[in-house]
mmCIF file of C-alpha atoms in Angstrom:
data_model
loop_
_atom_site.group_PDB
_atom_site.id
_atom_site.type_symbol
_atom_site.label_atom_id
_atom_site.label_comp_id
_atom_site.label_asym_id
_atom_site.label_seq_id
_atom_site.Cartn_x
_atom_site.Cartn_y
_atom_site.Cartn_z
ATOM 1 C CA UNK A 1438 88.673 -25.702 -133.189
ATOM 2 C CA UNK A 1439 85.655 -26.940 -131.539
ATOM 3 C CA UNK A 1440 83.238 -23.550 -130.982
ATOM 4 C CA UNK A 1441 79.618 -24.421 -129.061
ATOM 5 C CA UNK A 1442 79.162 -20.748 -128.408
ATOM 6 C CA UNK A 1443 79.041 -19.914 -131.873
ATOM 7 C CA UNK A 1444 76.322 -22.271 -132.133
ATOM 8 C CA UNK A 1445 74.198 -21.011 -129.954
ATOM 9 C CA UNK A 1446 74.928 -17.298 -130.585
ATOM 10 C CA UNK A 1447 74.599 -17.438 -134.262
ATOM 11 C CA UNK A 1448 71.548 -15.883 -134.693
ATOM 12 C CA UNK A 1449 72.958 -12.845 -132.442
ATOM 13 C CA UNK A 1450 76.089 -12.712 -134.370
ATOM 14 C CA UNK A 1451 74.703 -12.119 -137.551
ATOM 15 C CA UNK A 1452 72.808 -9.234 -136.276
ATOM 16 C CA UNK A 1453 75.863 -8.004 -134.318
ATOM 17 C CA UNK A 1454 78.155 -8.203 -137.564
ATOM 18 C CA UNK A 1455 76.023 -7.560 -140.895
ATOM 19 C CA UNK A 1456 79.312 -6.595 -142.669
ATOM 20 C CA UNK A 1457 82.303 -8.431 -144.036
ATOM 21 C CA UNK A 1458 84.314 -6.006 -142.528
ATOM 22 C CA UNK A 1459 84.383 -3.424 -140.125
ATOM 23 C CA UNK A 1460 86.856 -1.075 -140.860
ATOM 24 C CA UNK A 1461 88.710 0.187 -144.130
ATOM 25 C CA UNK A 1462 91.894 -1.442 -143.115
ATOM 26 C CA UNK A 1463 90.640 -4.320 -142.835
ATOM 27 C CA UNK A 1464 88.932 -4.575 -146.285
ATOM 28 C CA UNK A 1465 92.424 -2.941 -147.769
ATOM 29 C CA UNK A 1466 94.698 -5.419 -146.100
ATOM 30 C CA UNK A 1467 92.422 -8.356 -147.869
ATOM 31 C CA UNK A 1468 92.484 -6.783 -150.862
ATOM 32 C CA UNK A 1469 96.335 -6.508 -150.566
ATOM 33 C CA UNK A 1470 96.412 -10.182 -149.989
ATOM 34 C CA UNK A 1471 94.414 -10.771 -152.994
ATOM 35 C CA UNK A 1472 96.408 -8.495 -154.907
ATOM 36 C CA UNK A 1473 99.497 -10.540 -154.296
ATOM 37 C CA UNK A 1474 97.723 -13.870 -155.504
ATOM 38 C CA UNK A 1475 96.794 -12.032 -158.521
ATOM 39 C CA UNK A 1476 100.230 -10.816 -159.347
ATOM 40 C CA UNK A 1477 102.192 -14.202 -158.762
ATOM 41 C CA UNK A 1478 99.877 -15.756 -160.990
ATOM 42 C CA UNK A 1479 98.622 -18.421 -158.825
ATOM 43 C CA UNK A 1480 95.555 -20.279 -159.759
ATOM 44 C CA UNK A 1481 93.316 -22.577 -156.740
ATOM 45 C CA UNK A 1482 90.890 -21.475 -154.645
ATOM 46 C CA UNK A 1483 91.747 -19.449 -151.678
ATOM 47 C CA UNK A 1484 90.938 -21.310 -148.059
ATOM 48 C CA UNK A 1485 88.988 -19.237 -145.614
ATOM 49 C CA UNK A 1486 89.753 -20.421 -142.896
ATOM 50 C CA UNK A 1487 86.800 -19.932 -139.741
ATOM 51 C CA UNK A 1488 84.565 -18.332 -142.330
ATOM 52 C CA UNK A 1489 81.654 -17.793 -140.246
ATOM 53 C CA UNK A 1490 78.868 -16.042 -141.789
ATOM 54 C CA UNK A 1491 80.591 -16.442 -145.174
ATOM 55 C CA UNK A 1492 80.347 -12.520 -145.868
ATOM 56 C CA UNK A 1493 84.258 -12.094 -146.396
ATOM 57 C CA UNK A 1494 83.944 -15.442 -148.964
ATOM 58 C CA UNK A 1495 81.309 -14.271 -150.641
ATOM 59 C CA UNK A 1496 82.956 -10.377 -151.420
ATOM 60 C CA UNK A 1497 85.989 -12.680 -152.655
ATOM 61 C CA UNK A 1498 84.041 -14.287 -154.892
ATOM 62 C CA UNK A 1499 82.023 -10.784 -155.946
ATOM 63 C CA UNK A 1500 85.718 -10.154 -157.078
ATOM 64 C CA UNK A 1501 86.397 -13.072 -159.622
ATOM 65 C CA UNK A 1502 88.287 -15.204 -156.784
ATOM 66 C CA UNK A 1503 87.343 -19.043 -156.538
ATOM 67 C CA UNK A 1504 86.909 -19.210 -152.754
ATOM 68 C CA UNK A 1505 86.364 -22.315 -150.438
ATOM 69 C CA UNK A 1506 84.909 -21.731 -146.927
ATOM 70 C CA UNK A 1507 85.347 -23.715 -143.976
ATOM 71 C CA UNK A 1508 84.191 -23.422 -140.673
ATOM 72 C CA UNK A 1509 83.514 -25.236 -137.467
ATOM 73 C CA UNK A 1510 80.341 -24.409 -136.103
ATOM 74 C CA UNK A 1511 77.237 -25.686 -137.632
ATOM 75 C CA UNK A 1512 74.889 -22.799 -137.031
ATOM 76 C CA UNK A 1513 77.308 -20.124 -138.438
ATOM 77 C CA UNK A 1514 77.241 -23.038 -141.512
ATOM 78 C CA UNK A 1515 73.932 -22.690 -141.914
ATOM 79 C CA UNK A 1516 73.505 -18.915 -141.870
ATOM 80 C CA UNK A 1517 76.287 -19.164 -144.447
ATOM 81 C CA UNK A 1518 74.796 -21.365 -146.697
ATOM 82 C CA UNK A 1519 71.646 -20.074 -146.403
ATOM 83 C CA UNK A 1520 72.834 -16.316 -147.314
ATOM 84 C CA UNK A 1521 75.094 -17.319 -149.960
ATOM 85 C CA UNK A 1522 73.814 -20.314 -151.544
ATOM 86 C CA UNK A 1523 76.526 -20.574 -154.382
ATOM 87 C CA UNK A 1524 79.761 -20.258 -152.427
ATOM 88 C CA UNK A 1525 81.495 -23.411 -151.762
ATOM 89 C CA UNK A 1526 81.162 -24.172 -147.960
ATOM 90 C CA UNK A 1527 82.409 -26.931 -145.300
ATOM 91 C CA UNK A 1528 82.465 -28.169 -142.034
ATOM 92 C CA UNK A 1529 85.782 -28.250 -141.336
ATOM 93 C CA UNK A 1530 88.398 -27.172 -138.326
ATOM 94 C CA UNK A 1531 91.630 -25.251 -138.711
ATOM 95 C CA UNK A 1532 93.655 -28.227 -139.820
ATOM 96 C CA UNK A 1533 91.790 -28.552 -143.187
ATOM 97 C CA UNK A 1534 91.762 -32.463 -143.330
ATOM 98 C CA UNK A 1535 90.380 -33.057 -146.679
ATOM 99 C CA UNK A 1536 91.783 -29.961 -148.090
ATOM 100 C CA UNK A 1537 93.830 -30.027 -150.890
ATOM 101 C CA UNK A 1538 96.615 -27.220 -149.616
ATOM 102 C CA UNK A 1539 98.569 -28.374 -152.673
ATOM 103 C CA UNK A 1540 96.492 -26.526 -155.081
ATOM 104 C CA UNK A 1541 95.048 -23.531 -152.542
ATOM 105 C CA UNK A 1542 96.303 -20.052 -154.628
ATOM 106 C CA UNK A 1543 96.262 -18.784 -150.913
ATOM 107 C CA UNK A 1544 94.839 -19.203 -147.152
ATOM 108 C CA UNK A 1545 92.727 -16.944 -145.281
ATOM 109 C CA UNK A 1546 92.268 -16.651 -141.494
ATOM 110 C CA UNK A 1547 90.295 -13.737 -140.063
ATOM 111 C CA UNK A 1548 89.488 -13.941 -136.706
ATOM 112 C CA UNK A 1549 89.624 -17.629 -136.714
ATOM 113 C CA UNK A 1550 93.193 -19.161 -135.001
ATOM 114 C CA UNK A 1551 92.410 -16.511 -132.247
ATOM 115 C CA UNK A 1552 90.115 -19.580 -130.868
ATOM 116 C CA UNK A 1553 92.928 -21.912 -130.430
ATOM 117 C CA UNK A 1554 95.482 -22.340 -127.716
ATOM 118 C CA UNK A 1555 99.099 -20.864 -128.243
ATOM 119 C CA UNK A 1556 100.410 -24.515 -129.007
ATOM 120 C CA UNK A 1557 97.572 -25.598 -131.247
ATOM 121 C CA UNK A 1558 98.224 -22.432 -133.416
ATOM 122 C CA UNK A 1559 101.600 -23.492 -133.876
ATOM 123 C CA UNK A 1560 100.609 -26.825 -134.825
ATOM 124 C CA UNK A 1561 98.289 -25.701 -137.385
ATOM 125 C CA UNK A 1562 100.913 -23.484 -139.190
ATOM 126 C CA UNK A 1563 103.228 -26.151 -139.653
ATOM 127 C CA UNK A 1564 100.859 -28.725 -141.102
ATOM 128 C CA UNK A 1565 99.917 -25.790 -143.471
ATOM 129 C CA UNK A 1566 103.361 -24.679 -144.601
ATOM 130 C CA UNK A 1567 104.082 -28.458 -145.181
ATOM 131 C CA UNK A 1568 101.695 -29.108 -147.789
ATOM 132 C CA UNK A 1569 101.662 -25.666 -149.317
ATOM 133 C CA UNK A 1570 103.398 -25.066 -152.518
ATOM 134 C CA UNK A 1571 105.983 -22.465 -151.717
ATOM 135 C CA UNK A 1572 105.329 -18.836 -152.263
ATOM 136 C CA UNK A 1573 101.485 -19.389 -151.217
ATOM 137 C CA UNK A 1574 100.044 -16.669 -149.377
ATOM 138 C CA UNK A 1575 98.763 -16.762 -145.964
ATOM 139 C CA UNK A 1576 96.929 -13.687 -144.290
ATOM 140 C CA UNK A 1577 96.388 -14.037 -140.439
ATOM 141 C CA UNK A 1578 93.995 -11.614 -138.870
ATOM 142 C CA UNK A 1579 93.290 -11.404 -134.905
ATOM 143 C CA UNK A 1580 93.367 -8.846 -131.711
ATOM 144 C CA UNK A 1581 97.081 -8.119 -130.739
ATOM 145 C CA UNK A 1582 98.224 -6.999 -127.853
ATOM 146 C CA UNK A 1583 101.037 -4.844 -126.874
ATOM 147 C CA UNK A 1584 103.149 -6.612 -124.328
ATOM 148 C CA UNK A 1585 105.069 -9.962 -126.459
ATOM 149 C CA UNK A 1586 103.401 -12.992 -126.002
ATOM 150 C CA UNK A 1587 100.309 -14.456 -125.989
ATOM 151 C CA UNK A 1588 97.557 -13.575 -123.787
ATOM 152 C CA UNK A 1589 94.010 -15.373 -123.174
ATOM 153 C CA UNK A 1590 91.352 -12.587 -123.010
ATOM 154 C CA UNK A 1591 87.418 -12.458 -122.537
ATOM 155 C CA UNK A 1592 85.866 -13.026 -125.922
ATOM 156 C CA UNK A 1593 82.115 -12.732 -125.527
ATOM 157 C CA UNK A 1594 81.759 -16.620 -127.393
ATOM 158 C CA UNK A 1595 84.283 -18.721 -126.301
ATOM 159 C CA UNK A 1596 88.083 -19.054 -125.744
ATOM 160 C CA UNK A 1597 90.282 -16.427 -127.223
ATOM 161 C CA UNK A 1598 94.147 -15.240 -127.198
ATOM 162 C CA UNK A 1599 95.631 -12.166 -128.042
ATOM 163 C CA UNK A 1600 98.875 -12.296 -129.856
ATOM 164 C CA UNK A 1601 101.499 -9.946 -129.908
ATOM 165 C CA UNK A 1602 102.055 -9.625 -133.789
ATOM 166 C CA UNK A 1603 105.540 -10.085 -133.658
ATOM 167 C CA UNK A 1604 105.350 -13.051 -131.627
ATOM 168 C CA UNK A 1605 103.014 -14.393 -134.249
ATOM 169 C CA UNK A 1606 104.810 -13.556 -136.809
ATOM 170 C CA UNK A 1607 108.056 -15.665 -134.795
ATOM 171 C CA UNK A 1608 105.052 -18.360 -134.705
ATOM 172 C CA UNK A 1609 105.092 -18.426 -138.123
ATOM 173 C CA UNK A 1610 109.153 -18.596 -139.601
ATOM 174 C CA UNK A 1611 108.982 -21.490 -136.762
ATOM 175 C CA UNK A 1612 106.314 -22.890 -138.944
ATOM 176 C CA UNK A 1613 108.232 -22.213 -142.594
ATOM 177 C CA UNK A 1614 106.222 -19.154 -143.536
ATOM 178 C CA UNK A 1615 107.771 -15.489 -144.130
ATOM 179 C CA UNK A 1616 106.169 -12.473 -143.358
ATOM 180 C CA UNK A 1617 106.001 -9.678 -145.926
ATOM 181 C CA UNK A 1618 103.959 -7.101 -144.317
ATOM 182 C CA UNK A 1619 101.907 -6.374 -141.483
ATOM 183 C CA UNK A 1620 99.121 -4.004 -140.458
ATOM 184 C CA UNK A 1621 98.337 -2.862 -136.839
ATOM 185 C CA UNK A 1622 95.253 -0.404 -136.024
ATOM 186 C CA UNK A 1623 94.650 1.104 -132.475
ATOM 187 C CA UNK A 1624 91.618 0.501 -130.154
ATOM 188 C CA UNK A 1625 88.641 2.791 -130.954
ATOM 189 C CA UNK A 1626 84.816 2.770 -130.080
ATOM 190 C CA UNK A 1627 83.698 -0.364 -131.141
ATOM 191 C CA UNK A 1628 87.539 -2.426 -130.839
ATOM 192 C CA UNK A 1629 88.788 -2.581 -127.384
ATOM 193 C CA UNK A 1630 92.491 -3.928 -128.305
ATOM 194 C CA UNK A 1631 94.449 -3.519 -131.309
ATOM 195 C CA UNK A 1632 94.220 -5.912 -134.424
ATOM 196 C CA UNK A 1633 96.677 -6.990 -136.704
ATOM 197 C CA UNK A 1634 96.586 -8.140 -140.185
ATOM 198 C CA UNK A 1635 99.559 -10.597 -141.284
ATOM 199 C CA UNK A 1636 100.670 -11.548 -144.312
ATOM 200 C CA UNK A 1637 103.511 -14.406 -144.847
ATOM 201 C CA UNK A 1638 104.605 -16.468 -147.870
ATOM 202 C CA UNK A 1639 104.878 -20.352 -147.489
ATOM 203 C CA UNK A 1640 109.013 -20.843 -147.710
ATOM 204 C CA UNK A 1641 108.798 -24.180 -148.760
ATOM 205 C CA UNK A 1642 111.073 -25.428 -145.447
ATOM 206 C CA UNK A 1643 108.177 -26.176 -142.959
#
């Protein structure tokens, strides 16, 4: 999940997106997420998975949750690190070598798999569901589209897809994970597609 425009747009990023979130939905649906690691009981940190800025990490962590970040780009590292000095932050890629998935309580990916090719996604969920303990939570969090399939659209950094979330969600039994529940929101000023918020269960059969 290589990303040299965030690298050089890092700067600009952070003053495009001051917020961990930019809707209520979104904030609710990770809140759900966390909600369900809290009621199985699960202990581990939760992954997050493209972490960027760190913002979402660190309101995790306001909340009591042990939270690891990784991402790929070096700049957004460093903004990361230098805005939230006591999180626990990476450099790392979507595959989470030197991860211990084993003892995650959950994974997070906001915004993050959106960078990879169709096939790479895939990829990525498998290795995932493999060495998660079964019943881990995974929330998956991108711009849908409406048509099924995958689509490659203009992201203003680098290479992006649009999933439809049920093809996603196919993606992801393929993979050994089960959805529980999904969100979808509508285009409005500042969101020119839909985006989706997925939550699945690791099934133990990846």
């Amino acid at each position: 999940m290589t990303r040299p425009g965030y690298d050089v747009l890092a700067d600009r990023y952070a003053e495009t997106f001051p917020d961990a979130y930019s809707t209520t939905l979104e904030r609710h649906a990770v809140y759900a997420f966390v909600d369900t690691i809290r009621a199985s009981g699960r202990t581990g940190p939760v992954v997050d998975v493209g972490c960027g800025l760190g913002h979402v990490a660190a309101d995790l962590a306001e909340h009591g949750i042990d939270v690891v970040g990784v991402e790929p780009s070096a700049g957004m590292l460093e903004l990361a690190k230098s805005a939230h000095p006591d999180l626990r932050l990476i450099r790392g890629d979507a595959l989470l070598d030197g991860v211990d998935l084993g003892a995650a309580s959950g994974i997070l990916a906001r915004y993050s798999l959106i960078h990879l090719p169709p096939d790479e996604v895939s990829t990525v969920l498998h290795d995932w569901s493999t060495r998660l303990r079964p019943g881990t939570p995974v929330l998956l969090a991108g711009q849908a589209r409406d048509a099924p399939g995958v689509q490659e659209f203009d992201h203003a950094v680098t290479r992006a897809w649009r999933w439809h979330p049920s093809t996603l969600a196919e993606a992801m039994r393929d993979a050994g994970l089960t959805e529980l529940w999904r969100t979808v929101s509508r285009p409005d000023e500042t969101h020119r597609f839909p985006d989706y918020h997925l939550l699945a269960v690791a099934s133990g059969s990846g």
